[in-house]
Amino acid sequence: NAGVMQNPRHLVRRRGQEARLRCSPMKGHSHVYWYRQLPEEGLKFMVYLQKENIIDESGMPKERFSAEFPKEGPSILRIQQVVRGDSAAYFCASSPAPGQGGQETQYFGPGTRLLVL
Amino acid sequence: GENVEQHPSTLSVQEGDSAVIKCTYSDSASNYFPWYKQELGKRPQLIIDIRSNVGEKKDQRIAVTLNKTAKHFSLHITETQPEDSAVYFCAASIRGGFKTIFGAGTRLFVKA
C-alpha cells in the first residue's frame, strides 16, 4: 500500500512564474489536506478537500493560491505569480474519512520544497 | 480562532532521561490529539494519538496524557535515545479531523 505521494520533491521557480504541486493520497483515502511549512517553523493549515469539493480553505491566501482535487487524478496546489515569500515546504496529507471515529488520522507525504529565485 | 500552544520550543536532555512536551488547545470541541515526529528534511510521522474519551495512552517508551477540563495534553518519552532527536508537533483536531491545528513544534535534542 503506497503512502501519500507528492511531486515534484523539489521545485525551483523565478518570481512571477507559476508553481504546480501534486499530491496523490493513500489508497482508500478520499480526503486531502495541504500545509505550508517555513524553515524552522510549524505546519500551517491551508486547505482541506474531498474529491471535487473544497471543504475548508480558511488557511489559503486569498490571492494567487488555489487548490483542486478532481474526480480523477491527484490533488493540485497551484501558486500563480510566485514571490520569494512563497519559498517553503508544502506538505500534503490524506485521511480516510474525517468525522467517523478512527478515520481522522492524517498521513503525510514527503513534501515539495519550493524555492523562488 | 482555534489555537494550539506548545512548550517548550527547544528541549535538551541526556540520553536515558525523560522528555516531556506540553500543549494546550483553545477549542473545547477538539476531540482528537495526534503527535507527530519530524526528522530534518523529512515528512511528519504520526507517533501516537489520543481521543477525547480516554485520559492516557502508552506505546512502549511513549505516552500521552489528556486533561479535557484544563484543555491540555502532554507527550512523555522515557529512556530517551539519540534517535529520538527530532522536532515534535502536537495537534488538536476539531470535529473528528475536519480541521487540525498544529502546535509550533518542540525541537528535542538527546545528548549521548
Short mmCIF file of C-alpha atoms in Angstrom, two decimals:
data_model
loop_
_atom_site.label_atom_id
_atom_site.label_comp_id
_atom_site.label_asym_id
_atom_site.label_seq_id
_atom_site.Cartn_x
_atom_site.Cartn_y
_atom_site.Cartn_z
CA ASN A 1 0.00 0.00 0.00
CA ALA A 2 1.82 3.06 -1.26
CA GLY A 3 1.87 6.05 1.03
CA VAL A 4 0.98 9.61 0.18
CA MET A 5 2.89 10.69 -2.91
CA GLN A 6 3.92 14.21 -3.80
CA ASN A 7 5.71 15.54 -6.80
CA PRO A 8 7.88 17.18 -7.59
CA ARG A 9 10.00 16.83 -4.46
CA HIS A 10 11.91 19.99 -5.31
CA LEU A 11 10.73 22.87 -7.47
CA VAL A 12 12.61 26.00 -8.44
CA ARG A 13 10.73 28.92 -9.91
CA ARG A 14 11.58 32.51 -10.75
CA ARG A 15 9.44 35.32 -9.43
CA GLY A 16 6.27 35.69 -11.47
CA GLN A 17 6.13 32.08 -12.67
CA GLU A 18 3.54 29.51 -11.70
CA ALA A 19 4.10 26.56 -9.38
CA ARG A 20 2.01 23.39 -9.52
CA LEU A 21 2.33 20.91 -6.71
CA ARG A 22 0.73 17.47 -6.93
CA CYS A 23 -0.47 15.09 -4.25
CA SER A 24 -1.79 11.57 -4.61
CA PRO A 25 -3.46 10.34 -1.40
CA MET A 26 -3.02 6.91 0.07
CA LYS A 27 -5.14 4.21 -1.49
CA GLY A 28 -8.60 4.29 0.03
CA HIS A 29 -8.26 7.87 1.27
CA SER A 30 -10.67 10.42 -0.10
CA HIS A 31 -9.63 13.49 1.90
CA VAL A 32 -6.62 15.68 1.26
CA TYR A 33 -5.07 18.48 3.28
CA TRP A 34 -2.37 20.93 2.29
CA TYR A 35 0.03 22.54 4.76
CA ARG A 36 2.86 25.04 4.39
CA GLN A 37 6.00 24.86 6.50
CA LEU A 38 8.55 27.65 6.59
CA PRO A 39 12.08 26.78 7.74
CA GLU A 40 12.28 26.24 11.49
CA GLU A 41 8.52 26.70 11.83
CA GLY A 42 5.40 24.61 12.29
CA LEU A 43 2.78 23.34 9.89
CA LYS A 44 0.24 25.91 8.77
CA PHE A 45 -3.08 24.58 7.52
CA MET A 46 -4.00 25.83 4.08
CA VAL A 47 -6.89 23.86 2.63
CA TYR A 48 -8.92 20.69 3.06
CA LEU A 49 -10.51 18.97 0.08
CA GLN A 50 -12.60 16.00 -0.81
CA LYS A 51 -13.00 14.78 -4.36
CA GLU A 52 -14.38 17.67 -6.44
CA ASN A 53 -15.10 19.70 -3.33
CA ILE A 54 -13.26 22.25 -1.21
CA ILE A 55 -14.33 21.77 2.39
CA ASP A 56 -12.24 24.40 4.15
CA GLU A 57 -9.87 26.89 2.57
CA SER A 58 -9.64 29.24 5.52
CA GLY A 59 -5.84 28.95 5.62
CA MET A 60 -5.30 29.73 1.99
CA PRO A 61 -4.11 33.18 0.93
CA LYS A 62 -6.92 34.96 -0.91
CA GLU A 63 -4.85 35.73 -3.98
CA ARG A 64 -2.59 33.66 -6.21
CA PHE A 65 -3.26 30.35 -4.42
CA SER A 66 -5.80 27.75 -5.48
CA ALA A 67 -6.35 24.05 -4.90
CA GLU A 68 -8.36 21.32 -6.51
CA PHE A 69 -8.96 17.62 -6.10
CA PRO A 70 -10.60 16.35 -9.30
CA LYS A 71 -12.61 13.19 -9.65
CA GLU A 72 -9.69 11.59 -11.41
CA GLY A 73 -6.04 12.29 -10.71
CA PRO A 74 -4.08 13.95 -7.94
CA SER A 75 -4.87 16.97 -5.87
CA ILE A 76 -3.11 20.08 -7.15
CA LEU A 77 -1.98 23.15 -5.25
CA ARG A 78 -1.39 25.99 -7.68
CA ILE A 79 0.53 29.16 -6.90
CA GLN A 80 0.40 31.85 -9.53
CA GLN A 81 2.95 34.65 -9.92
CA VAL A 82 5.19 33.28 -7.21
CA VAL A 83 7.13 35.61 -4.93
CA ARG A 84 10.17 34.88 -2.77
CA GLY A 85 7.96 34.64 0.32
CA ASP A 86 6.30 31.58 -1.18
CA SER A 87 9.52 29.62 -0.70
CA ALA A 88 8.65 26.85 1.76
CA ALA A 89 7.97 23.16 2.09
CA TYR A 90 4.45 22.25 1.11
CA PHE A 91 3.12 19.07 2.65
CA CYS A 92 0.06 17.15 1.65
CA ALA A 93 -1.72 14.75 3.99
CA SER A 94 -4.58 12.35 3.45
CA SER A 95 -7.09 10.58 5.65
CA PRO A 96 -9.84 8.04 5.08
CA ALA A 97 -12.96 9.80 6.29
CA PRO A 98 -12.90 12.51 8.97
CA GLY A 99 -15.95 12.69 11.12
CA GLN A 100 -16.03 8.95 11.57
CA GLY A 101 -14.36 7.65 14.69
CA GLY A 102 -10.92 6.30 13.97
CA GLN A 103 -10.85 7.66 10.43
CA GLU A 104 -9.40 11.05 11.09
CA THR A 105 -5.68 10.30 11.25
CA GLN A 106 -3.71 12.23 8.67
CA TYR A 107 -0.75 10.68 6.90
CA PHE A 108 1.77 13.00 5.33
CA GLY A 109 3.55 12.92 2.02
CA PRO A 110 7.28 13.69 1.64
CA GLY A 111 6.61 17.31 0.77
CA THR A 112 7.54 19.60 -2.11
CA ARG A 113 10.26 22.11 -1.40
CA LEU A 114 9.60 25.23 -3.41
CA LEU A 115 12.37 27.72 -3.95
CA VAL A 116 11.56 31.02 -5.61
CA LEU A 117 14.54 32.85 -7.02
CA GLY B 1 -9.99 31.26 16.44
CA GLU B 2 -8.61 27.86 17.27
CA ASN B 3 -5.14 27.81 18.72
CA VAL B 4 -2.66 25.20 19.96
CA GLU B 5 0.25 26.30 22.10
CA GLN B 6 3.25 24.05 22.57
CA HIS B 7 6.08 24.24 25.11
CA PRO B 8 8.99 24.20 25.27
CA SER B 9 10.20 25.25 21.84
CA THR B 10 13.55 23.56 22.48
CA LEU B 11 14.36 20.74 24.86
CA SER B 12 17.74 19.20 25.52
CA VAL B 13 18.08 16.03 27.60
CA GLN B 14 20.74 13.49 28.39
CA GLU B 15 20.38 10.05 26.87
CA GLY B 16 18.32 7.87 29.18
CA ASP B 17 16.45 10.77 30.75
CA SER B 18 12.77 11.51 30.18
CA ALA B 19 11.38 14.27 27.99
CA VAL B 20 8.00 15.96 28.42
CA ILE B 21 6.32 18.24 25.90
CA LYS B 22 3.14 20.08 26.77
CA CYS B 23 0.35 21.51 24.64
CA THR B 24 -2.80 23.48 25.33
CA TYR B 25 -5.73 23.98 22.99
CA SER B 26 -8.43 26.57 22.88
CA ASP B 27 -11.43 24.92 21.26
CA SER B 28 -13.34 22.67 23.65
CA ALA B 29 -14.83 20.88 20.62
CA SER B 30 -11.43 19.32 19.90
CA ASN B 31 -11.70 15.58 20.24
CA TYR B 32 -8.61 14.06 18.61
CA PHE B 33 -4.99 14.79 19.51
CA PRO B 34 -2.19 13.31 17.38
CA TRP B 35 1.54 13.74 17.90
CA TYR B 36 3.98 13.81 15.00
CA LYS B 37 7.73 13.44 14.83
CA GLN B 38 9.62 15.20 12.05
CA GLU B 39 13.26 14.49 11.36
CA LEU B 40 15.29 17.01 9.42
CA GLY B 41 14.19 17.20 5.80
CA LYS B 42 11.56 14.51 6.20
CA ARG B 43 7.82 14.26 6.47
CA PRO B 44 5.93 14.44 9.78
CA GLN B 45 5.20 10.93 11.00
CA LEU B 46 2.47 10.01 13.45
CA ILE B 47 3.92 8.51 16.61
CA ILE B 48 0.91 8.35 18.90
CA ASP B 49 -2.58 9.78 19.18
CA ILE B 50 -5.33 10.03 21.76
CA ARG B 51 -9.04 10.62 21.55
CA SER B 52 -11.08 12.65 23.99
CA ASN B 53 -12.76 9.63 25.55
CA VAL B 54 -9.52 8.46 27.23
CA GLY B 55 -7.10 10.17 29.58
CA GLU B 56 -3.89 8.32 28.84
CA LYS B 57 -2.34 6.11 26.19
CA LYS B 58 1.01 4.37 26.13
CA ASP B 59 3.09 2.76 23.42
CA GLN B 60 6.43 1.41 24.61
CA ARG B 61 8.57 4.42 25.58
CA ILE B 62 5.97 6.96 24.51
CA ALA B 63 2.88 8.03 26.43
CA VAL B 64 0.34 10.78 26.01
CA THR B 65 -1.95 12.21 28.68
CA LEU B 66 -5.04 14.35 28.15
CA ASN B 67 -6.80 16.66 30.58
CA LYS B 68 -10.01 17.79 28.91
CA THR B 69 -11.04 20.05 31.76
CA ALA B 70 -7.82 22.03 31.59
CA LYS B 71 -7.60 21.62 27.79
CA HIS B 72 -4.05 20.40 27.80
CA PHE B 73 -2.23 17.27 26.73
CA SER B 74 1.34 16.08 27.05
CA LEU B 75 3.82 13.76 25.38
CA HIS B 76 6.16 11.76 27.58
CA ILE B 77 9.21 9.98 26.21
CA THR B 78 11.09 7.77 28.64
CA GLU B 79 14.63 6.38 28.34
CA THR B 80 15.42 8.79 25.53
CA GLN B 81 17.85 7.76 22.82
CA PRO B 82 19.83 9.87 20.33
CA GLU B 83 17.49 8.74 17.55
CA ASP B 84 14.62 10.44 19.39
CA SER B 85 16.21 13.76 18.39
CA ALA B 86 13.73 15.50 16.08
CA VAL B 87 11.00 18.13 16.03
CA TYR B 88 7.78 17.01 17.69
CA PHE B 89 4.41 18.55 16.83
CA CYS B 90 1.22 18.26 18.79
CA ALA B 91 -2.12 18.86 17.11
CA ALA B 92 -5.76 19.24 18.03
CA SER B 93 -8.43 18.13 15.68
CA ILE B 94 -11.90 19.56 15.66
CA ARG B 95 -14.99 17.62 14.72
CA GLY B 96 -13.10 14.44 14.14
CA GLY B 97 -10.48 15.76 11.79
CA PHE B 98 -12.22 18.33 9.67
CA LYS B 99 -9.68 20.83 10.80
CA THR B 100 -6.39 20.07 12.51
CA ILE B 101 -4.39 22.81 14.19
CA PHE B 102 -0.72 22.15 14.86
CA GLY B 103 1.46 23.48 17.63
CA ALA B 104 4.64 25.33 16.70
CA GLY B 105 6.83 22.33 17.44
CA THR B 106 9.44 21.30 20.01
CA ARG B 107 12.98 20.65 18.92
CA LEU B 108 14.27 17.77 21.05
CA PHE B 109 17.99 17.12 21.38
CA VAL B 110 19.09 13.92 23.06
CA LYS B 111 22.74 14.05 24.02
CA ALA B 112 24.68 10.81 24.05
#
